[in-house]
Coordinates of C-alpha atoms in Angstrom, one line a residue:
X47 CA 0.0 0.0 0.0
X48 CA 1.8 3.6 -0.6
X49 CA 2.8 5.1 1.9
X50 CA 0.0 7.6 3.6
X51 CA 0.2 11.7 4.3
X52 CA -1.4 13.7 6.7
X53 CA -4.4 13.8 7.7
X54 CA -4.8 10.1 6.5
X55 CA -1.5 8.8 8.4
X56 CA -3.2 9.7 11.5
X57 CA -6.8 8.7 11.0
X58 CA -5.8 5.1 9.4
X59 CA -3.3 4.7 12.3
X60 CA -5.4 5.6 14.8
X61 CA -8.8 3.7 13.4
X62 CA -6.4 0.3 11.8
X63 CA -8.4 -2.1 14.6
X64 CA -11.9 -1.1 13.3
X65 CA -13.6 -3.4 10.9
X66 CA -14.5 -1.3 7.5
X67 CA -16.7 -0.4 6.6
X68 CA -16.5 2.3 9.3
X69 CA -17.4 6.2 9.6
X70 CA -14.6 8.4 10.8
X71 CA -14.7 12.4 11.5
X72 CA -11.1 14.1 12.2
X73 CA -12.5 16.2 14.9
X74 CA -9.3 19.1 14.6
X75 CA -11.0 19.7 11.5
X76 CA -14.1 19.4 12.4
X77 CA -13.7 22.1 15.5
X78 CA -11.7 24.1 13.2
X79 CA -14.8 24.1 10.9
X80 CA -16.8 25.4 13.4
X81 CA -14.5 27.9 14.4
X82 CA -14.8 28.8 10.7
X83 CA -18.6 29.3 10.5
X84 CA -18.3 31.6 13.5
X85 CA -16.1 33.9 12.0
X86 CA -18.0 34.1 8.6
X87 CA -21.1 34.5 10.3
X88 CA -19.4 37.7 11.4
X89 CA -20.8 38.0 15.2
X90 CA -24.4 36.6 13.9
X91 CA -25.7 33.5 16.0
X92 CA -25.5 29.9 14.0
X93 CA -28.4 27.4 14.4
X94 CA -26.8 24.2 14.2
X95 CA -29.1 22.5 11.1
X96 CA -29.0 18.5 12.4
X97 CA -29.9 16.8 9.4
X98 CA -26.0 17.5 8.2
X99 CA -25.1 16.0 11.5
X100 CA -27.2 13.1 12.4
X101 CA -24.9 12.7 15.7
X102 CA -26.5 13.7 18.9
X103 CA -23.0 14.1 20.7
X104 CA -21.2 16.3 18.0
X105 CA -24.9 18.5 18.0
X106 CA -24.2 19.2 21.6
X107 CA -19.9 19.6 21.3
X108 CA -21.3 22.3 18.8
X109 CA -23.8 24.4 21.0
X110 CA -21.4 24.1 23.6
X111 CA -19.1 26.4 21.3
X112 CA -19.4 30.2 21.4
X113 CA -21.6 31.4 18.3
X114 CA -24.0 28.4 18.2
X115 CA -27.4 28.9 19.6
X116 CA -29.8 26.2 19.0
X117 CA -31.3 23.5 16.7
X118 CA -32.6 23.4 12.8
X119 CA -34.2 19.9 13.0
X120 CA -35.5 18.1 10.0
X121 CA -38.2 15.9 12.0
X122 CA -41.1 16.3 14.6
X123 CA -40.1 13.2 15.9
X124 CA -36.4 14.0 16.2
X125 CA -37.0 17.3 17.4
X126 CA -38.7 15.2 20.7
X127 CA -36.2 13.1 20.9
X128 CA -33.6 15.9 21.1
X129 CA -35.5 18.0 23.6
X130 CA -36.3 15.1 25.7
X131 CA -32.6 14.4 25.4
X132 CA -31.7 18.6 27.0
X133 CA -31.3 19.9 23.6
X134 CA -33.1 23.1 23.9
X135 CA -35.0 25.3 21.0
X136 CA -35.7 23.5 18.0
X137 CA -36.9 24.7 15.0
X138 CA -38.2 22.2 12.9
X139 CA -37.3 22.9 9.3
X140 CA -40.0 21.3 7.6
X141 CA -44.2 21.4 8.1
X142 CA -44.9 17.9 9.4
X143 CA -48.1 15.9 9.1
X144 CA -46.9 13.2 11.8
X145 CA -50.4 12.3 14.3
X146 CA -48.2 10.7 16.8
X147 CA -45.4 13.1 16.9
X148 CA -48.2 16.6 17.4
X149 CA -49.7 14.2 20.3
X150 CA -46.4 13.8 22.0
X151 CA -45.4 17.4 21.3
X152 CA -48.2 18.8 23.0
X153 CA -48.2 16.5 25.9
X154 CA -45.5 18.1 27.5
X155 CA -45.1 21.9 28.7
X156 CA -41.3 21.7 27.9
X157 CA -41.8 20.2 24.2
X158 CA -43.9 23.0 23.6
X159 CA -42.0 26.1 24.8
X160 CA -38.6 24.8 22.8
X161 CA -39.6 23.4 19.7
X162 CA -41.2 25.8 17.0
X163 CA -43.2 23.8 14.1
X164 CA -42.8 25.2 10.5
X165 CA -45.8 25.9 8.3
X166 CA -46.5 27.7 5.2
X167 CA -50.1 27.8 4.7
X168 CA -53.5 27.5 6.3
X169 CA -53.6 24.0 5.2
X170 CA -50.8 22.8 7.2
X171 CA -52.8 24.6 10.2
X172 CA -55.9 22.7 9.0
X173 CA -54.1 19.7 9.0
X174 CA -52.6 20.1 12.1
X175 CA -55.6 20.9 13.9
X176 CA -57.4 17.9 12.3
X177 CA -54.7 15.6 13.9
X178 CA -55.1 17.1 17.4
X179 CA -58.8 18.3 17.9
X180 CA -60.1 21.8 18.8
X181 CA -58.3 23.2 21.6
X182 CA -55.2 21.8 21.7
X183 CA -52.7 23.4 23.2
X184 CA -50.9 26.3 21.7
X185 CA -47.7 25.5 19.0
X186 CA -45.3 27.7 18.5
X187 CA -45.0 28.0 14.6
X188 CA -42.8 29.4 11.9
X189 CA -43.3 30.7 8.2
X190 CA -41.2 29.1 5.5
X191 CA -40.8 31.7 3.0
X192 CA -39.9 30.9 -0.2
X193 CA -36.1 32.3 -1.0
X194 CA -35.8 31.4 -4.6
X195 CA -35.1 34.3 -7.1
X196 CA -38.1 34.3 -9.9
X197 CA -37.1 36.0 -13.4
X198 CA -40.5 36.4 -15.4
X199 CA -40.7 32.7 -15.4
X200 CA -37.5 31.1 -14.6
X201 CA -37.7 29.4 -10.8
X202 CA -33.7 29.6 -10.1
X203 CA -33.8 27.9 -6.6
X204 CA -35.8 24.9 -4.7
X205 CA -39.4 24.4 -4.5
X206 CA -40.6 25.4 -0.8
X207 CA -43.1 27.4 0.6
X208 CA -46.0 29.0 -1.7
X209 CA -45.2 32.2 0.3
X210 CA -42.9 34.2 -1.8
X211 CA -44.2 37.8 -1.4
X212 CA -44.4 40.1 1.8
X213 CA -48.3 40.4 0.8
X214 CA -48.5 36.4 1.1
X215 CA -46.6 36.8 4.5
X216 CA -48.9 39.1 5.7
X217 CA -51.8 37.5 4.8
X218 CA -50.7 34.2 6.1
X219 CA -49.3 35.5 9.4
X220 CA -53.3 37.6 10.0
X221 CA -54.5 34.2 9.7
X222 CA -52.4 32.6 12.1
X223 CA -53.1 35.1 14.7
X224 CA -56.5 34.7 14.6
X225 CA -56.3 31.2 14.8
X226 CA -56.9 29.7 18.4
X227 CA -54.1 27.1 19.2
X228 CA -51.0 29.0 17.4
X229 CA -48.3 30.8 18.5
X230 CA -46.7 32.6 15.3
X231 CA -43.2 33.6 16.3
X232 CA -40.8 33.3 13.5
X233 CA -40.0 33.5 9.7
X234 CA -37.7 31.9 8.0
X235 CA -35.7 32.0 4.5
X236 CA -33.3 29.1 2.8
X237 CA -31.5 30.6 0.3
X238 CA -30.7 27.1 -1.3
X239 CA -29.4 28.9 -4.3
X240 CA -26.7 30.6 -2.7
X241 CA -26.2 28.6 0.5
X242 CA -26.2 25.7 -1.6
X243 CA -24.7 26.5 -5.1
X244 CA -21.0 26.0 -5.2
X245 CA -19.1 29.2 -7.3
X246 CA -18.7 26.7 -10.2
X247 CA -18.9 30.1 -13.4
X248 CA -19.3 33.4 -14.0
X249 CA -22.3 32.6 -14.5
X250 CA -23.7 31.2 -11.1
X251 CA -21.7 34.2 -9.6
X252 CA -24.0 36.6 -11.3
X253 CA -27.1 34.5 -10.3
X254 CA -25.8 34.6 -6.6
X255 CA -25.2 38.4 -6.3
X256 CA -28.6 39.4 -8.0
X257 CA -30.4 36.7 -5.8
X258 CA -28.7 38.4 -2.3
X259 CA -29.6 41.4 -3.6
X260 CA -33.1 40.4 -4.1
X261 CA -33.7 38.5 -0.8
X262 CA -31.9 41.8 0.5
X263 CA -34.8 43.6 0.1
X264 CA -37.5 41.2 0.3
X265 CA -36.8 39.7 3.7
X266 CA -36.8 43.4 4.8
X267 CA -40.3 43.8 3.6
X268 CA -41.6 40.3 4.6
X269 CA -40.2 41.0 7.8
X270 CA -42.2 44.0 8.2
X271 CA -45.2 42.6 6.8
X272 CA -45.4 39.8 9.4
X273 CA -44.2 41.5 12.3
X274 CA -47.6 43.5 12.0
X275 CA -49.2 40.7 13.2
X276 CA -47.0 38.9 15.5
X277 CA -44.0 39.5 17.7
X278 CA -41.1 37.6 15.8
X279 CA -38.4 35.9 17.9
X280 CA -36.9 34.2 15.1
X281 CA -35.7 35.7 11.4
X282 CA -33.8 32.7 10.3
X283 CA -31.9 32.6 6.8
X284 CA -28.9 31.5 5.2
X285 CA -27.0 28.3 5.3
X286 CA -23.2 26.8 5.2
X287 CA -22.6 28.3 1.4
X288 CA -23.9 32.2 2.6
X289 CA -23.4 32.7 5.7
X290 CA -21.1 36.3 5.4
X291 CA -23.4 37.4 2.6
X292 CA -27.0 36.5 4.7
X293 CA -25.3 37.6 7.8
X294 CA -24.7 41.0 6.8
X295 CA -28.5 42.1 6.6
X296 CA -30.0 43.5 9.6
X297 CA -33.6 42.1 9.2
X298 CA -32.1 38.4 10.3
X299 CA -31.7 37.8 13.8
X300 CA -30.4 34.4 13.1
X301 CA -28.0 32.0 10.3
X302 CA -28.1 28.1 10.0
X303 CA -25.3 25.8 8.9
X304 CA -24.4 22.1 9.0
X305 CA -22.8 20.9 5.9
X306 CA -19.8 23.0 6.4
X307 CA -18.8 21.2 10.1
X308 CA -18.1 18.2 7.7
X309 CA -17.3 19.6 4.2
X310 CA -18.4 17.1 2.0
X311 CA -17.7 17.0 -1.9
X312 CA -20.5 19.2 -2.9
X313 CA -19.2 22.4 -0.3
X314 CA -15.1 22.2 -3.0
X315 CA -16.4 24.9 -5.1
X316 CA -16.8 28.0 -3.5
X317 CA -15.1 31.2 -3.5
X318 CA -16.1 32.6 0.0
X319 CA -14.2 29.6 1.6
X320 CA -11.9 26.6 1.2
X321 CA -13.8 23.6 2.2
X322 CA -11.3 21.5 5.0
X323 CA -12.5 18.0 4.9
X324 CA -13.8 16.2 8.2
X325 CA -15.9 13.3 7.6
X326 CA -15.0 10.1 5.8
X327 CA -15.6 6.9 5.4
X328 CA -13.4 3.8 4.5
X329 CA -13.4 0.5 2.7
X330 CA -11.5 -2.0 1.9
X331 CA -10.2 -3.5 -1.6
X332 CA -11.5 -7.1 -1.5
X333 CA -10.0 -8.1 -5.2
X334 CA -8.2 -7.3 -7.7
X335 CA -10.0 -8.3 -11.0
X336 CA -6.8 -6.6 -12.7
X337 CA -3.9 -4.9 -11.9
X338 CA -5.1 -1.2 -12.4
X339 CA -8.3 -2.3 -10.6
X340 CA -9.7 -2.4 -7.0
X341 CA -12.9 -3.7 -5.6
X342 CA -14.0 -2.1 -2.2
X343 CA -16.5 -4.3 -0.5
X344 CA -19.6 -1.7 0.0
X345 CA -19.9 1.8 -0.8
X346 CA -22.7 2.5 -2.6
X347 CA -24.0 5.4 -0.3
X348 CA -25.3 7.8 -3.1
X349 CA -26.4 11.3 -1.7
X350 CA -29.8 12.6 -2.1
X351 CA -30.8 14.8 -5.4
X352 CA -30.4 14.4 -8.8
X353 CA -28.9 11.4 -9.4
X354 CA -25.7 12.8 -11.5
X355 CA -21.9 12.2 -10.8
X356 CA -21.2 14.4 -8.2
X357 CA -23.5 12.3 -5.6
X358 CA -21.5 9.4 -5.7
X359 CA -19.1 9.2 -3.1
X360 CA -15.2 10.2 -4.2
X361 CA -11.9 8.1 -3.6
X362 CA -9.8 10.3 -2.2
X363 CA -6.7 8.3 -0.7
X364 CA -5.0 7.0 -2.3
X365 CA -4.6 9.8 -4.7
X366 CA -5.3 8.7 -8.2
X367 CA -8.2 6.9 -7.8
X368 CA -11.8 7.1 -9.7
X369 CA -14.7 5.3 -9.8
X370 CA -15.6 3.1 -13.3
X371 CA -17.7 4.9 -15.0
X372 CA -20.4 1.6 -16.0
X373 CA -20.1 0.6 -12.1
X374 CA -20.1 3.1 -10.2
X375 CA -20.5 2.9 -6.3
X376 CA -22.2 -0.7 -5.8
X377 CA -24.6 -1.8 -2.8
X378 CA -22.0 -4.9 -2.2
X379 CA -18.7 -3.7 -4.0
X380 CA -17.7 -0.5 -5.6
X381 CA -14.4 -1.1 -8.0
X382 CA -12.1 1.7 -8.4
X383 CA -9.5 2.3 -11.0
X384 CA -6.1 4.3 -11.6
X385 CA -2.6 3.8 -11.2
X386 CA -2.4 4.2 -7.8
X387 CA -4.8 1.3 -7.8
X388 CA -1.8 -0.8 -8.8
X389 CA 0.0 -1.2 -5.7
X390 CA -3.3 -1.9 -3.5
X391 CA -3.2 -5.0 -2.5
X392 CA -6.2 -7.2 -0.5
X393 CA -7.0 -6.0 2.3
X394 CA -5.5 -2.5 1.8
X395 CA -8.1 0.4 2.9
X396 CA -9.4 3.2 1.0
X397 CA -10.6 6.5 2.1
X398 CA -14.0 8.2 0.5
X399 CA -15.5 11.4 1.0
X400 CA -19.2 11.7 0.5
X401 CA -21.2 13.8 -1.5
X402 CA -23.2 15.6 1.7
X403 CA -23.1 15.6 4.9
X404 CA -25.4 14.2 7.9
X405 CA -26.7 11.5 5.3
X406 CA -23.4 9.8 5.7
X407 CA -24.4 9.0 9.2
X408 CA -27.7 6.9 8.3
X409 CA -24.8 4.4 6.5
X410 CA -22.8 3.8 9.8
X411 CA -24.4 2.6 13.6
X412 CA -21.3 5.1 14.7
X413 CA -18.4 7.2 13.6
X414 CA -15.1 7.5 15.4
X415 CA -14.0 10.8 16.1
X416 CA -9.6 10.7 15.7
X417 CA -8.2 13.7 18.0
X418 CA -5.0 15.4 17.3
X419 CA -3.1 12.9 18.7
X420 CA -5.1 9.9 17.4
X421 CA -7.0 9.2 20.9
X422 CA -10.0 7.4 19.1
X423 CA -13.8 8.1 20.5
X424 CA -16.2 6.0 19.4
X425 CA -19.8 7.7 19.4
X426 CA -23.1 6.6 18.4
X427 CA -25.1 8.1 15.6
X428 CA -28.9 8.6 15.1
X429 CA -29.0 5.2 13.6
X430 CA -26.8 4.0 16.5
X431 CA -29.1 5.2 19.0
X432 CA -31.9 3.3 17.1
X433 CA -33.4 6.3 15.4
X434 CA -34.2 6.5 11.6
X435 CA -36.2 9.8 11.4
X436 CA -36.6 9.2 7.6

């Protein structure tokens, strides 16, 4: 096997006793991630969005952290789980339709006062109130607005909320104050096609500067619109990809980011920061069906979203490795080629990045966190706790 370089010396050596396929986060990197995010968010508090996590242990090592303050969940039932667990204020990303996980919600006092439900129309307080019954308890509840930049009729972004315009807001938030059993104390904005959109042309630039100057103004005026009917705690926006472009305008109170604690594949390409890898996982070769060629047993953990190449995972030690392009990562083995795939031998290990970020963690029952000076921690993940929140 060639000889390794840092930071793989350390997290092979350190993690040579574990069976692959494992999980493994270099957790200098990781904190110096964090550390990252803080100073890009320029002074403005960081929601810690958990779906890029998926490990209740590195969710807390975060909030613990100066410039962290609270949870972006992606689940009712997670966002429980994590309160009944002492993770306080939770807002869930995402309107839910889940009759078990309202019930449990508002059955406790404590559930209710630090978890704030997303909705984005009266249909999803219909729907809610359906599931309950009248007179339920009060919900705290937020309003996804929809962040996407529309040119005549070009969509350039992802397909949220119907609420798009500070009218819409308005209207939306009068209804919720009238309605008995709702709490209305937040907006918030995902700017997917910034946040999310790596710097790849001149092109995407200019679609990234008009969109922040767009959502520049319009969160202003939403912001105004709403507050008209409600007293807002929460003006959330941005994510991992915009935090010191979203964090520089005064109507937000608050920024999100996951992704970039781990920096996975899809987070190389921007211009606002260099991307420092934390979270990998390895294989091993299992045959050699030729002498530039090496089958890894497992692998095929493709990411969520269009199904092109960049959501396969990527060989990235040895150097000089790529996938076969009529393979592919398999569900059982996942043959790489390349020269440097000549002097693998059996048994030799591989390491692979991943596309994103928490899904990683839905593969793997646990990852092991390598310190600086290779100290190995071994700590559960959602799936190792016996959680799959979907």
């Amino acid at each position: 096997m060639p000889q390794t370089s840092s930071p793989y010396a350390r997290l092979l050596a350190a993690t040579q006793d574990l069976d692959t396929p494992f999980a493994v986060i270099d957790e200098p990197a990781l904190w110096a991630n964090a550390d990252d995010l803080v100073r890009r968010a320029g002074g403005v508090p960081i929601r810690v969005a958990s779906k890029s996590v998926r490990v209740r242990s590195i969710l807390e090592g975060t909030l613990a952290r100066d410039g962290f303050a609270g949870v972006m969940s992606y689940s009712l039932a997670e966002s429980n789980w994590l309160v009944d667990n002492g993770i306080d204020d939770i807002l869930l990303a995402y309107p839910t339709t889940s009759r078990g996980s309202l019930d449990y919600l508002v059955a406790d006092e404590r559930r209710r006062a630090q978890i704030t439900v997303m909705v984005d129309s009266t249909e999803s307080l219909d729907h809610i109130d359906s599931l309950l019954g009248a007179g339920h308890p009060s919900i705290r509840v937020c309003i996804d607005v929809d962040s996407s930049l529309k040119l005549g009729p070009v969509h350039l972004g992802v397909r949220r909320s119907p609420v798009h315009t500070a009218e819409q807001a308005g209207t939306l938030a009068t209804a919720i104050a009238a309605r008995p059993g709702f709490d209305l104390v937040g907006v918030m904005f995902y700017d997917a096609q910034i946040a999310g959109l790596p710097d790849s042309s001149p092109a995407v630039r200019l679609v990234k500067k008009r969109s922040a100057a767009d959502l520049l103004e319009r969160r202003s005026e939403v912001v105004a619109a709403v507050s008209r009917r409600a007293k807002l705690e929460i003006v959330n926006a941005g994510g991992t990809g915009s935090l010191e472009v979203t964090g520089q305008d005064p109507a937000i109170t608050e920024l999100t980011a996951g992704s970039g604690l781990f920096a996975p594949t899809l987070f190389d390409g921007y211009d606002a920061f260099e991307a420092r890898p934390a979270a990998y996982f390895v294989l091993s070769v299992v045959r050699k069906p030729a002498p530039d060629i090496a089958t890894l047993f497992a692998g095929g953990y493709i990411a969520s979203g269009p199904t092109n190449k960049n959501r396969q995972p990527t060989p990235t030690w040895p150097e000089g490795l790529k996938a076969i392009g009529t393979e592919g990562a398999g569900e059982v083995q996942s043959p790489v080629k390349g020269s440097a795939a000549r002097e693998l031998s059996i048994g030799d290990r591989v390491v692979m990045r991943y596309a994103k970020a928490g899904e990683m963690c839905e593969r793997f029952d646990e990852v092991a966190l390598v310190a600086a000076d290779g100290v190995v921690t071994r700590v559960p993940t959602y799936r190792g706790e016996g959680k799959n929140f979907g």
